[in-house]
Amino acid sequence: MSTRTDLQPAAPWVQVATTEADWDAADPVLLRRMLDQMVLIRVFEEYVLDLAAAGLVHGPAHSSIGQEAGAVGSALALRSSDTVNGSHRGHHQFLAKAINHVDPDLDLRAPVGDELRDVLLRTLAEICGLARGFSGGRGGSMHLQWLPAGATGTNAIVGGGVPVAAGYAWAHRAAATDDVSVTYFGDGAVNIGSTLETMNLAGAWRLPLCFFIENNQYAVSTHVSEATAEPRLSARGPAFNLASWKVDGMDPLAVYLTTQDAVAHMRAGAGATVVEADVYRYFHQNGGFPGSAFGYRSKEEEASWRARDPIAQVAGHLVRRGVLTPEQVEAGTAAAQALVAELGDVLVEPVPDGKPGQRRIRPAEWPDPAFADVGVRGDLTEFDDARFEEVDTFTGALEERKFISAVAQVMHRRMETDAGVVVLGEDVHRLNGGTNGATRGLREDFADRVLGTPISENAFAGLGGGIALDGRFTPVVEFMYADFMWVAADQLFNQIGKARHMFGGRSPVPFVLRSKIAMGTGYGSQHSMDPAGVFVTNPGWRVVAPSTPFDYVGLMNAALRCQDPVVVLEHVDLYGSSGPAPVDDYDYCLPVGKAAVRRRGEKLTILTYLQMTGFVLEAVAQTGVDAEVIDLRWLDRASLDWETIGRSIEKTNNVLIAEQGARGTSYGGWLADEIQRRFFDHLDAPVERVTGREASPSISKVLERAAIAQAAEVVAALDALGFTSGPGVASDG
């Protein structure tokens, strides 16, 4: 007979509620701080809604009115060096963290200091998209960041900030601190893959990360009971062996006590935590109308939640205990209203000759339109003291070495000389250097900085992004195959690629992604793509494509020095190839934005990169075409070597772009358009292209070969263009 045994989760799952005794025992100063912080945040939010109703907030205004207790109660349990991030509805969390940084003893019945006034003014300016905002107006309501306070950025992508917060948590621990990271998100994000992947990763690595769920019951208009069979959202925690708590989020004291427990657990090194706070947003997803106005909840439901208003609760206890009088409570609210209105007048003014009460943003507060593209990438001043080399001028010793050996050797050298470099990815710590040997020898010498991850690209790519944004370490993330970028696309393109620009253009993002291309190796449609065409059309990224061992060393060193995110493309077919490589000097960089002319010619310019460089040289040698072959090396818009490209085009007046990959995600499509815009007057004919076919490569050896471009396709193109006969053919004499 079979047996049945009830299983229980290993992690604790606790519900916390306060009693009258807790309120009586609470420090009166703590309760007054709670009250004044919640009042100031609510008054601020009411003013934002007023501006939004007047059309002075461009974009959404996701109000947190009603949810103040979750933010204030949790922030009071943190210190400035702890980090937090949040979601699109994050004004209250941002302000709670900032207030506790600049004025932790805030008393609204006393004059407010200049630091707090500045925080409130800059926050309001950012929400309105104005120049004096924390991010120069770029972030607006949904992207609030102030690093000195540990507020690392709210996020418009549901669940998008969760993996990033894990990176900060990893950095806190790796830097030998007991600081913690808190990621705030709502019920809508609980079922997002990035959240669940990160819960698993944070649990496996015992990161000091708190998943703080503000369960406000609705994802826009969809009730939590419609979205999941388990509406007690903290139940996700025990599934990943995370200590978890559930608390009434309308009770700031209960939230404070719960967060204290969670923080103590994390500071003790016991791992990640989950806190679920049941809260209620008084208004609709966006704007100043209640949800009942849109028919998805009742007025009775709204009234029942408002009856437990957190501000009224705390004020009632303070009055009951004789700490404040009702008049003093009202005076605090009036002072907050006067303060916020005064600060608002710095930004808005009456419309000249307008109707009574009509306002506008003061013209001087708008950002300069010229600021639009500033800070998409950095200014490369980090290379001011770099040593640049090229193989033909290199004075060190060279030897023939396999490409994959150079990959492992340069990474070992950088980890040896820079204790901040950390490598992470699937199987990078096993198999004698991962699946291809690229990390060979690293685990043995740098065990705590070579991190084998679960199969969860969204989580570990975002974690790497958080490590980079933290600034104390430089992550090198490996994707086993380039196609896996689609799994992590939000983290790569919405988070890592946009972070510097979105938050004002000042924050470095030293993030390196190693991504291998397996085209031609029989791995089929989902393991063979060339991602260059995708990366170069997304802002923020730099893209390098080494084709020789010597170049790989210099380009990887440049990528690791660069303060922008860099993807290093590696073609599997090159791993087994050999070429000149340094014997013992692995400290040089290749210049940013410098291509390599692999063959001089007069009649045709061929632009190519990676493995295709060898196929192009083979085709040119076979046909005798008088072509100049340029190995681009740097592919992104900001780093292309337009000087070398332009000089060649002005000489040859003809261009062919050759790449292996599929036509649909082609890198050359963008490049051809750009060349024709820049060099139209120097072209005798349209820019021509060699690419693979529309279909992704197949498993079948025959079909795969038919889908990709190699030397034969370049020969065919040269023949079709008329370069294999007549004046385009190089003379033997």
XYZ file of C-alpha atoms in Angstrom:
733
model
C 0.000 0.000 0.000
C 1.227 3.460 -0.813
C 1.482 6.046 1.939
C 0.504 9.700 1.994
C 2.506 12.196 4.032
C 1.562 15.830 4.412
C 4.445 18.098 3.434
C 5.061 21.479 5.023
C 7.154 24.364 3.670
C 10.543 24.731 5.296
C 10.307 28.520 5.502
C 8.132 30.330 8.087
C 4.999 32.115 6.882
C 3.557 34.453 9.496
C 0.626 36.860 9.676
C 1.219 39.926 11.831
C -1.414 42.113 13.481
C -1.034 44.767 16.168
C -3.020 45.076 19.368
C -3.880 48.051 21.528
C -0.936 47.063 23.686
C 1.417 47.481 20.720
C 0.100 50.982 20.113
C 0.479 51.831 23.788
C 4.035 50.494 23.863
C 5.131 52.227 20.670
C 7.566 55.124 20.994
C 5.472 58.309 20.678
C 8.221 59.918 18.599
C 8.018 56.981 16.171
C 4.233 57.372 15.887
C 4.497 61.120 15.309
C 7.109 60.514 12.589
C 4.759 58.002 10.984
C 1.898 60.476 11.045
C 3.835 63.409 9.667
C 5.493 61.408 6.903
C 2.150 59.952 5.782
C 0.457 63.348 5.927
C 3.199 65.006 3.883
C 3.134 62.229 1.287
C -0.639 62.356 0.985
C -0.744 66.136 0.681
C 1.985 65.911 -1.953
C -0.020 63.315 -3.888
C -3.192 65.398 -3.676
C -1.288 68.323 -5.165
C 0.013 66.084 -7.970
C -3.558 65.039 -8.782
C -4.548 68.698 -8.810
C -1.794 69.459 -11.317
C -2.773 66.422 -13.389
C -6.405 67.559 -13.495
C -5.171 70.927 -14.757
C -3.197 69.238 -17.536
C 0.155 70.139 -15.990
C 1.439 66.566 -15.599
C 2.366 65.185 -18.998
C 1.756 61.459 -18.857
C 0.320 59.350 -16.047
C -0.064 60.307 -12.399
C -0.330 57.017 -10.522
C -1.512 58.150 -7.104
C -0.494 56.265 -3.962
C -3.178 57.883 -1.788
C -4.394 55.265 0.666
C -1.182 53.216 0.468
C 1.051 55.473 2.570
C 1.272 53.084 5.540
C 3.099 50.392 3.564
C 5.768 52.808 2.362
C 6.257 54.762 5.585
C 6.066 51.755 7.904
C 8.690 49.866 5.918
C 11.006 52.811 5.216
C 11.223 53.641 8.915
C 12.847 50.234 9.456
C 15.593 50.984 6.904
C 18.714 53.125 6.852
C 20.038 55.367 4.111
C 22.553 52.802 2.878
C 19.802 50.234 2.356
C 18.479 50.434 -1.199
C 14.936 50.373 -2.523
C 13.306 50.360 -5.910
C 9.675 50.293 -6.921
C 7.049 50.224 -9.605
C 5.094 52.779 -11.611
C 3.097 53.617 -8.458
C 6.080 54.633 -6.392
C 5.827 58.256 -5.252
C 5.111 57.246 -1.648
C 7.999 54.797 -1.430
C 10.431 57.237 -3.013
C 9.371 60.059 -0.708
C 9.391 57.874 2.408
C 12.971 56.768 1.697
C 14.070 60.328 0.855
C 12.394 61.884 3.890
C 14.085 59.406 6.211
C 17.411 60.253 4.596
C 17.262 64.053 4.893
C 14.860 64.620 7.816
C 14.164 61.411 9.746
C 12.729 63.404 12.687
C 10.316 65.394 10.522
C 7.890 67.480 12.587
C 5.355 69.339 10.470
C 4.623 71.729 13.334
C 8.187 73.058 13.106
C 9.939 74.759 10.171
C 10.929 72.317 7.439
C 14.620 72.310 6.505
C 16.026 73.295 3.145
C 17.121 69.735 2.278
C 13.613 68.351 2.543
C 12.165 71.314 0.687
C 14.616 70.641 -2.121
C 13.688 66.933 -2.209
C 9.989 67.757 -2.478
C 10.574 70.409 -5.132
C 12.794 68.199 -7.267
C 10.367 65.279 -6.940
C 7.468 67.466 -8.052
C 9.556 68.849 -10.897
C 10.482 65.357 -12.060
C 6.847 64.228 -12.030
C 6.031 67.254 -14.202
C 8.960 66.517 -16.560
C 10.964 69.622 -15.674
C 14.670 70.408 -15.787
C 15.228 70.663 -12.046
C 13.863 67.157 -11.491
C 16.149 64.407 -10.256
C 16.523 63.072 -13.797
C 16.137 66.351 -15.621
C 12.494 65.577 -16.377
C 13.212 62.399 -18.310
C 11.850 59.946 -15.763
C 8.642 61.650 -14.795
C 6.146 60.056 -12.449
C 7.197 56.462 -13.069
C 11.010 56.739 -12.907
C 12.123 58.400 -9.669
C 15.728 57.963 -8.569
C 17.867 59.641 -5.928
C 20.917 57.544 -5.177
C 22.151 59.381 -2.045
C 18.962 58.283 -0.272
C 19.247 54.717 -1.540
C 16.297 55.213 -3.894
C 17.663 53.410 -6.938
C 14.745 53.954 -9.304
C 11.071 53.249 -9.750
C 10.045 51.369 -12.853
C 7.266 51.522 -15.418
C 7.554 47.851 -16.390
C 5.502 45.645 -14.079
C 8.021 43.473 -12.243
C 10.884 44.981 -14.239
C 12.759 46.357 -11.258
C 12.711 43.138 -9.242
C 15.790 41.470 -10.819
C 17.679 44.774 -10.656
C 17.057 44.964 -6.896
C 18.632 41.518 -6.575
C 21.813 42.949 -8.093
C 21.977 45.616 -5.413
C 21.411 42.916 -2.776
C 24.285 40.856 -4.177
C 26.555 43.908 -4.197
C 25.692 44.768 -0.585
C 26.742 41.324 0.557
C 29.785 41.047 -1.709
C 31.020 44.396 -0.363
C 30.927 42.905 3.165
C 28.105 45.142 4.435
C 24.874 44.120 6.137
C 22.802 46.508 4.031
C 19.637 45.158 2.477
C 17.702 45.750 -0.722
C 13.919 46.173 -0.846
C 11.935 45.866 -4.047
C 8.380 47.178 -3.916
C 5.781 45.905 -6.349
C 2.068 45.237 -6.503
C -0.229 42.279 -6.874
C -0.007 42.562 -10.654
C 3.728 41.803 -10.612
C 3.487 38.736 -8.389
C 2.732 36.447 -11.323
C 5.327 37.971 -13.669
C 8.155 35.659 -14.682
C 10.893 38.107 -13.715
C 9.521 38.268 -10.155
C 9.278 34.522 -9.714
C 12.673 33.897 -11.338
C 14.222 36.413 -8.969
C 12.540 34.888 -5.922
C 14.132 31.595 -6.867
C 17.557 33.109 -7.487
C 17.473 35.220 -4.312
C 16.479 32.165 -2.311
C 19.164 29.948 -3.823
C 21.865 32.571 -3.205
C 20.454 33.736 0.176
C 20.506 37.365 -0.920
C 19.524 40.171 1.490
C 16.516 41.072 -0.663
C 13.010 41.809 0.575
C 10.169 41.284 -1.897
C 7.663 43.833 -0.559
C 4.268 43.190 -2.111
C 1.790 46.044 -1.900
C -1.367 44.072 -2.537
C -3.811 46.845 -3.388
C -6.264 44.230 -4.652
C -6.437 45.388 -8.271
C -4.191 45.240 -11.331
C -5.867 48.213 -13.028
C -9.418 46.786 -12.878
C -8.729 43.066 -12.465
C -9.220 41.854 -8.891
C -6.512 39.693 -7.374
C -8.971 36.821 -6.945
C -9.422 36.778 -10.738
C -5.693 36.658 -11.412
C -4.611 33.806 -9.147
C -5.972 30.790 -7.317
C -3.952 31.842 -4.244
C -4.767 35.497 -3.448
C -2.612 35.363 -0.317
C 0.313 36.553 -2.354
C 2.953 35.960 0.299
C 2.349 32.246 -0.292
C 4.857 32.568 -3.129
C 7.605 32.984 -0.543
C 7.496 29.524 1.086
C 7.453 27.982 -2.399
C 11.019 29.326 -2.793
C 11.947 28.706 0.861
C 11.784 32.427 1.687
C 10.726 33.566 5.152
C 7.427 35.366 4.565
C 5.044 37.665 6.367
C 1.515 38.896 5.688
C 0.393 42.134 7.326
C -2.397 44.701 7.289
C -0.887 47.396 5.092
C -3.316 50.013 6.396
C -1.626 49.694 9.809
C 1.784 51.428 9.653
C 2.861 50.131 13.037
C 2.212 46.546 11.987
C 4.126 47.166 8.756
C 7.011 48.675 10.721
C 7.220 45.751 13.147
C 7.004 43.244 10.305
C 9.685 44.976 8.272
C 11.909 45.098 11.329
C 11.631 41.317 11.566
C 12.355 40.859 7.867
C 15.323 43.233 7.950
C 16.791 41.526 11.019
C 16.475 38.187 9.215
C 18.367 39.549 6.201
C 21.045 41.418 8.155
C 21.771 38.186 10.004
C 22.586 36.526 6.675
C 19.529 34.272 6.708
C 18.496 35.111 3.155
C 15.710 36.791 1.223
C 12.253 37.599 2.588
C 8.722 38.316 1.422
C 6.384 40.868 3.022
C 2.821 41.147 1.752
C 0.998 44.283 2.882
C -2.716 44.484 2.100
C -3.325 48.080 1.038
C -5.892 49.978 -1.028
C -5.511 52.714 -3.588
C -8.350 55.146 -3.135
C -8.340 56.168 -6.780
C -8.275 54.510 -10.174
C -5.066 53.265 -11.792
C -4.311 56.786 -13.004
C -5.832 60.133 -12.120
C -8.220 61.427 -9.492
C -11.391 59.376 -9.995
C -12.230 56.404 -7.744
C -12.367 52.908 -9.164
C -16.133 52.848 -8.642
C -16.454 55.517 -11.326
C -15.257 52.909 -13.805
C -17.540 50.185 -12.510
C -15.029 47.585 -11.370
C -15.528 48.103 -7.641
C -18.330 49.412 -5.459
C -18.623 52.570 -3.420
C -19.333 50.385 -0.391
C -16.017 48.574 -0.826
C -14.169 51.865 -1.135
C -15.864 53.228 1.972
C -14.936 50.154 4.000
C -11.253 50.607 3.211
C -11.354 54.362 3.805
C -12.810 53.651 7.243
C -9.411 52.139 8.117
C -7.437 55.078 6.772
C -3.844 54.835 8.065
C -3.498 58.544 8.796
C -6.693 58.566 10.830
C -5.548 55.454 12.712
C -2.207 56.902 13.788
C -3.685 60.321 14.563
C -6.330 58.661 16.719
C -3.747 56.792 18.783
C -1.597 59.886 19.210
C -4.582 61.880 20.430
C -5.755 59.026 22.664
C -2.327 58.801 24.285
C -2.129 62.563 24.746
C 0.911 62.931 22.489
C -0.880 65.364 20.163
C -4.103 67.304 20.356
C -6.611 67.268 17.478
C -5.616 70.862 16.790
C -1.959 69.865 16.488
C -2.882 67.097 14.059
C -4.802 69.580 11.930
C -1.967 72.091 12.170
C 0.446 69.510 10.747
C -1.829 68.888 7.784
C -2.263 72.614 7.172
C 1.501 73.138 7.321
C 2.066 70.353 4.794
C -0.509 71.854 2.440
C 1.069 75.292 2.709
C 4.548 73.871 2.116
C 3.580 71.896 -0.982
C 1.590 74.810 -2.425
C 4.556 77.125 -1.867
C 6.885 74.735 -3.641
C 4.370 74.273 -6.432
C 4.382 78.010 -7.043
C 8.075 77.722 -7.895
C 7.115 75.592 -10.877
C 3.737 76.946 -12.011
C 2.295 80.370 -12.566
C -0.999 81.928 -13.687
C -1.511 81.923 -17.437
C -0.990 85.494 -18.664
C -4.371 86.886 -19.739
C -5.866 83.481 -18.938
C -9.048 82.580 -17.109
C -9.118 82.885 -13.314
C -7.279 79.951 -11.744
C -5.729 78.826 -15.023
C -2.069 77.840 -14.587
C 0.906 76.855 -16.692
C 4.417 75.544 -16.140
C 6.840 78.432 -15.827
C 8.677 78.494 -19.179
C 12.106 78.620 -17.542
C 11.448 75.264 -15.858
C 11.276 73.212 -19.065
C 14.400 71.290 -20.096
C 16.348 72.415 -23.143
C 15.281 70.320 -26.186
C 18.995 69.848 -26.900
C 19.084 67.654 -23.770
C 16.996 64.968 -25.512
C 19.890 62.721 -26.577
C 22.453 63.718 -23.969
C 23.564 60.741 -21.918
C 22.296 57.895 -24.085
C 25.847 56.655 -23.589
C 28.791 58.011 -21.663
C 31.527 60.321 -22.918
C 34.287 57.655 -22.817
C 36.515 59.700 -20.495
C 37.213 56.401 -18.738
C 39.583 55.700 -21.651
C 41.703 58.815 -21.090
C 44.489 56.741 -19.516
C 43.974 53.547 -21.510
C 46.769 51.966 -23.534
C 45.667 51.260 -27.084
C 47.317 48.740 -29.367
C 46.887 47.267 -32.829
C 48.440 43.990 -33.918
C 50.664 45.607 -36.570
C 52.170 48.090 -34.084
C 52.197 45.856 -30.982
C 55.690 45.672 -29.496
C 55.024 42.749 -27.164
C 55.578 39.108 -27.996
C 52.952 37.354 -30.113
C 52.208 33.693 -30.675
C 49.644 31.617 -32.533
C 46.870 30.781 -30.111
C 43.365 29.446 -30.324
C 40.637 32.059 -30.091
C 38.928 30.387 -27.115
C 42.188 30.406 -25.187
C 42.403 34.190 -25.557
C 38.819 34.477 -24.269
C 39.658 32.645 -21.059
C 43.080 34.217 -20.616
C 41.996 37.856 -20.827
C 39.154 37.258 -18.389
C 41.543 35.618 -15.949
C 43.889 38.598 -16.240
C 41.108 41.102 -15.571
C 39.805 39.185 -12.563
C 43.367 38.953 -11.261
C 43.932 42.717 -11.498
C 40.405 43.955 -10.698
C 38.642 42.484 -7.676
C 35.404 44.067 -8.875
C 34.947 41.864 -11.945
C 32.342 39.139 -11.435
C 31.320 36.485 -13.981
C 27.873 34.922 -13.987
C 25.827 32.689 -16.217
C 24.681 29.133 -16.752
C 27.436 26.545 -16.167
C 30.250 29.112 -16.159
C 31.516 27.462 -12.956
C 31.528 23.886 -14.267
C 32.634 21.779 -17.259
C 36.209 23.079 -17.183
C 35.211 26.554 -18.292
C 31.578 26.366 -19.290
C 30.191 24.758 -22.412
C 33.021 26.058 -24.632
C 35.908 26.630 -22.240
C 35.517 30.409 -22.157
C 35.764 30.559 -18.350
C 38.443 27.880 -17.940
C 40.497 28.366 -14.772
C 38.371 31.152 -13.334
C 36.427 29.172 -10.746
C 39.600 27.674 -9.330
C 41.185 31.080 -8.696
C 38.151 33.330 -8.100
C 35.518 31.052 -6.628
C 33.421 33.791 -5.024
C 33.259 35.790 -8.269
C 32.342 33.043 -10.735
C 28.652 32.439 -10.237
C 26.771 29.585 -11.847
C 23.153 30.661 -12.205
C 19.823 28.880 -12.522
C 18.362 28.798 -16.025
C 16.670 32.159 -15.678
C 18.102 34.732 -18.072
C 15.600 37.407 -17.054
C 16.641 37.153 -13.405
C 20.394 36.901 -13.764
C 20.641 39.485 -16.559
C 18.683 41.929 -14.407
C 20.754 40.999 -11.377
C 23.837 41.840 -13.408
C 22.218 45.138 -14.324
C 21.675 45.917 -10.665
C 25.295 45.061 -9.879
C 26.425 47.448 -12.625
C 24.156 50.269 -11.460
C 25.330 49.791 -7.883
C 28.797 50.679 -9.143
C 31.035 48.641 -6.839
C 31.448 45.707 -9.226
C 31.573 45.053 -12.970
C 29.437 42.101 -14.037
C 30.256 39.927 -17.038
C 27.082 38.034 -17.899
C 27.196 35.089 -20.281
C 24.268 34.021 -22.444
C 24.935 30.507 -23.621
C 23.281 31.392 -26.941
C 22.404 34.785 -28.366
C 18.780 33.769 -28.942
C 18.273 33.732 -25.175
C 18.276 37.528 -25.237
C 14.583 37.363 -26.126
C 13.894 35.737 -22.766
C 15.652 38.646 -21.051
C 14.656 41.385 -23.495
C 13.016 43.592 -20.861
C 16.113 43.570 -18.683
C 18.492 44.143 -21.599
C 16.604 46.814 -23.481
C 14.086 48.438 -21.107
C 16.298 48.353 -18.030
C 20.032 48.077 -18.683
C 20.131 49.841 -22.050
C 17.890 52.748 -21.028
C 18.973 53.246 -17.412
C 21.680 55.859 -17.900
C 19.588 58.077 -20.156
C 16.268 57.575 -18.353
C 17.691 58.663 -15.016
C 19.313 61.829 -16.341
C 22.367 60.604 -18.234
C 24.710 60.550 -15.258
C 24.662 56.996 -13.897
C 27.295 54.666 -15.393
C 26.194 51.161 -16.390
C 29.417 49.070 -16.559
C 27.781 45.868 -17.776
C 29.345 43.337 -20.167
C 27.258 40.693 -21.915
C 29.069 37.843 -23.626
C 26.773 36.330 -26.234
C 27.803 33.503 -28.502
C 26.525 32.907 -32.019
C 26.227 29.246 -33.021
C 25.205 29.715 -36.642
C 26.438 26.811 -38.729
C 26.798 24.354 -35.833
C 23.499 22.495 -36.202
C 21.716 24.022 -33.207
C 18.710 25.130 -35.214
C 16.324 28.037 -35.282
C 16.370 28.910 -31.583
C 20.115 28.729 -30.925
C 21.690 30.337 -33.990
C 20.798 33.996 -34.349
C 23.135 36.927 -34.827
C 21.748 39.593 -32.440
C 23.775 42.540 -33.770
C 20.892 43.999 -35.745
C 18.677 43.986 -32.658
C 21.212 45.474 -30.255
C 22.242 48.345 -32.530
C 18.649 49.505 -32.910
C 18.138 49.694 -29.145
C 19.540 52.740 -27.338
C 22.363 52.686 -24.865
C 24.282 49.613 -25.994
C 27.739 49.374 -27.479
C 28.407 46.298 -29.634
C 31.786 44.705 -30.328
C 32.505 41.836 -32.697
C 36.049 40.428 -32.510
C 37.277 38.183 -35.322
C 40.843 37.421 -34.131
C 42.377 36.406 -30.775
C 44.406 39.631 -30.605
C 41.324 41.730 -31.215
C 39.315 39.768 -28.665
C 41.771 40.677 -25.908
C 41.712 44.365 -26.766
C 37.961 44.538 -27.271
C 37.147 42.673 -24.046
C 39.460 44.969 -22.113
C 37.742 47.941 -23.698
C 34.319 46.506 -22.846
C 35.327 46.024 -19.215
C 36.719 49.543 -18.974
C 33.695 51.103 -20.671
C 31.032 52.634 -18.420
C 28.248 51.743 -20.854
C 26.656 48.336 -21.379
C 28.626 46.406 -24.004
C 27.653 43.187 -25.724
C 30.641 41.139 -26.905
C 29.590 38.892 -29.781
C 31.473 35.610 -30.104
C 31.028 33.259 -33.044
C 31.394 29.592 -32.100
C 33.189 28.832 -35.364
C 35.941 31.227 -34.312
C 36.583 29.473 -30.992
C 38.629 26.728 -32.642
C 40.455 29.051 -35.036
C 43.979 30.273 -34.387
C 45.670 33.598 -34.874
C 48.190 36.010 -33.362
C 47.672 36.569 -29.641
C 49.824 38.150 -26.936
C 52.148 35.840 -25.048
C 51.837 37.612 -21.705
C 50.556 41.178 -22.240
C 46.799 41.095 -21.692
C 46.363 44.687 -20.543
C 45.855 46.668 -23.757
C 42.625 47.958 -25.307
C 41.596 48.363 -28.895
C 40.489 51.934 -29.572
C 36.767 52.532 -29.234
C 35.264 53.129 -32.650
C 38.185 51.869 -34.707
C 37.669 49.380 -37.537
C 40.403 47.239 -39.087
C 41.181 47.290 -42.806
C 41.929 43.630 -43.510
C 42.680 44.159 -47.223
C 43.307 47.288 -49.252
C 41.438 47.792 -52.513
C 40.284 50.428 -54.991
C 37.025 49.321 -56.615
C 34.684 48.099 -53.875
C 34.301 48.569 -50.133
C 33.140 45.442 -48.295
C 32.000 45.937 -44.708
C 31.773 42.865 -42.527
C 32.418 41.466 -39.050
C 32.978 38.324 -36.980
C 33.257 34.991 -38.823
C 32.090 36.580 -42.064
C 35.358 38.500 -42.281
C 37.203 35.290 -43.136
C 34.593 34.256 -45.690
C 34.803 37.667 -47.389
C 38.586 37.487 -47.616
C 38.272 34.000 -49.052
C 35.776 35.169 -51.679
C 37.892 38.167 -52.668
C 40.994 35.986 -53.002
C 39.057 33.481 -55.089
C 37.653 36.068 -57.496
C 40.515 38.546 -57.602
C 38.167 41.474 -57.072
C 39.982 44.696 -56.177
C 38.059 45.133 -52.923
C 38.851 46.865 -49.663
C 37.699 44.646 -46.796
C 36.864 46.397 -43.530
C 36.310 44.405 -40.361
C 34.053 46.781 -38.417
C 34.793 45.456 -34.891
C 32.581 48.152 -33.264
C 29.037 47.923 -34.618
C 26.833 50.313 -32.655
C 25.705 53.705 -33.899
C 27.927 55.662 -31.522
C 31.088 53.612 -32.101
C 31.192 52.867 -35.836
C 34.387 54.017 -37.504
C 32.817 56.420 -39.958
C 36.195 57.941 -40.758
C 37.612 54.679 -42.105
C 34.330 53.735 -43.789
C 33.972 57.159 -45.397
C 37.540 57.285 -46.635
C 37.087 53.917 -48.314
C 33.743 54.794 -49.900
C 35.076 58.061 -51.273
C 37.806 55.983 -52.973
C 35.786 53.018 -54.255
C 32.324 54.561 -54.696
C 30.763 51.124 -54.172
C 29.685 49.307 -51.001
C 28.798 45.715 -50.181
C 27.774 44.730 -46.638
C 28.320 41.048 -45.880
C 26.905 39.198 -42.869
C 25.904 35.634 -42.133
C 22.599 36.097 -40.369
C 18.968 36.100 -41.388
C 17.630 38.950 -43.492
C 14.878 39.896 -41.050
C 17.100 40.833 -38.095
C 19.937 41.945 -40.339
C 22.527 44.374 -39.052
C 23.251 45.486 -42.598
C 19.759 46.850 -43.217
C 20.329 49.641 -40.714
C 23.915 50.179 -41.830
C 23.011 50.433 -45.532
C 20.403 53.077 -44.787
C 22.874 55.098 -42.754
C 25.585 54.872 -45.422
C 23.240 56.044 -48.169
C 22.227 59.023 -46.049
C 25.820 59.973 -45.222
C 27.617 59.174 -48.488
C 24.971 59.410 -51.199
C 27.047 61.789 -53.333
C 29.968 59.343 -53.353
C 28.026 56.240 -54.386
C 27.921 55.008 -57.961
C 25.233 52.466 -57.085
C 22.966 51.567 -54.182
C 24.551 49.796 -51.229
C 24.363 46.045 -51.821
C 24.055 43.360 -49.165
C 24.875 39.720 -48.608
C 22.809 38.103 -45.865
C 21.363 34.781 -44.939
C 17.836 33.967 -46.020
C 14.614 35.008 -44.333
C 14.298 31.741 -42.424
C 16.288 30.999 -39.309
C 18.857 28.230 -39.730
C 17.464 24.713 -39.463
C 18.837 21.589 -37.821
C 19.306 19.851 -41.179
C 22.861 20.355 -42.347
C 21.697 21.032 -45.886
C 18.944 23.455 -44.901
C 21.171 25.237 -42.404
C 23.828 25.817 -45.044
C 21.166 27.138 -47.419
C 19.939 29.607 -44.781
C 23.246 31.321 -43.983
C 25.842 33.245 -45.942
C 29.443 32.167 -46.400
C 32.123 32.660 -49.055
C 30.006 31.231 -51.882
C 27.279 33.816 -51.328
C 29.847 36.615 -51.411
C 31.281 35.237 -54.664
C 27.786 35.116 -56.134
C 27.142 38.718 -55.117
C 30.419 39.910 -56.590
C 29.596 38.129 -59.820
C 26.056 39.552 -59.949
C 27.407 43.041 -59.409
C 29.886 42.650 -62.260
C 33.024 42.818 -60.144
C 34.394 39.420 -61.132
C 35.294 40.567 -64.635
C 36.554 43.742 -66.214
C 38.072 46.689 -64.344
C 36.891 45.501 -60.907
C 39.330 42.556 -60.944
C 42.741 43.096 -59.411
C 45.683 42.660 -61.756
C 48.346 40.046 -61.061
C 50.916 42.523 -62.299
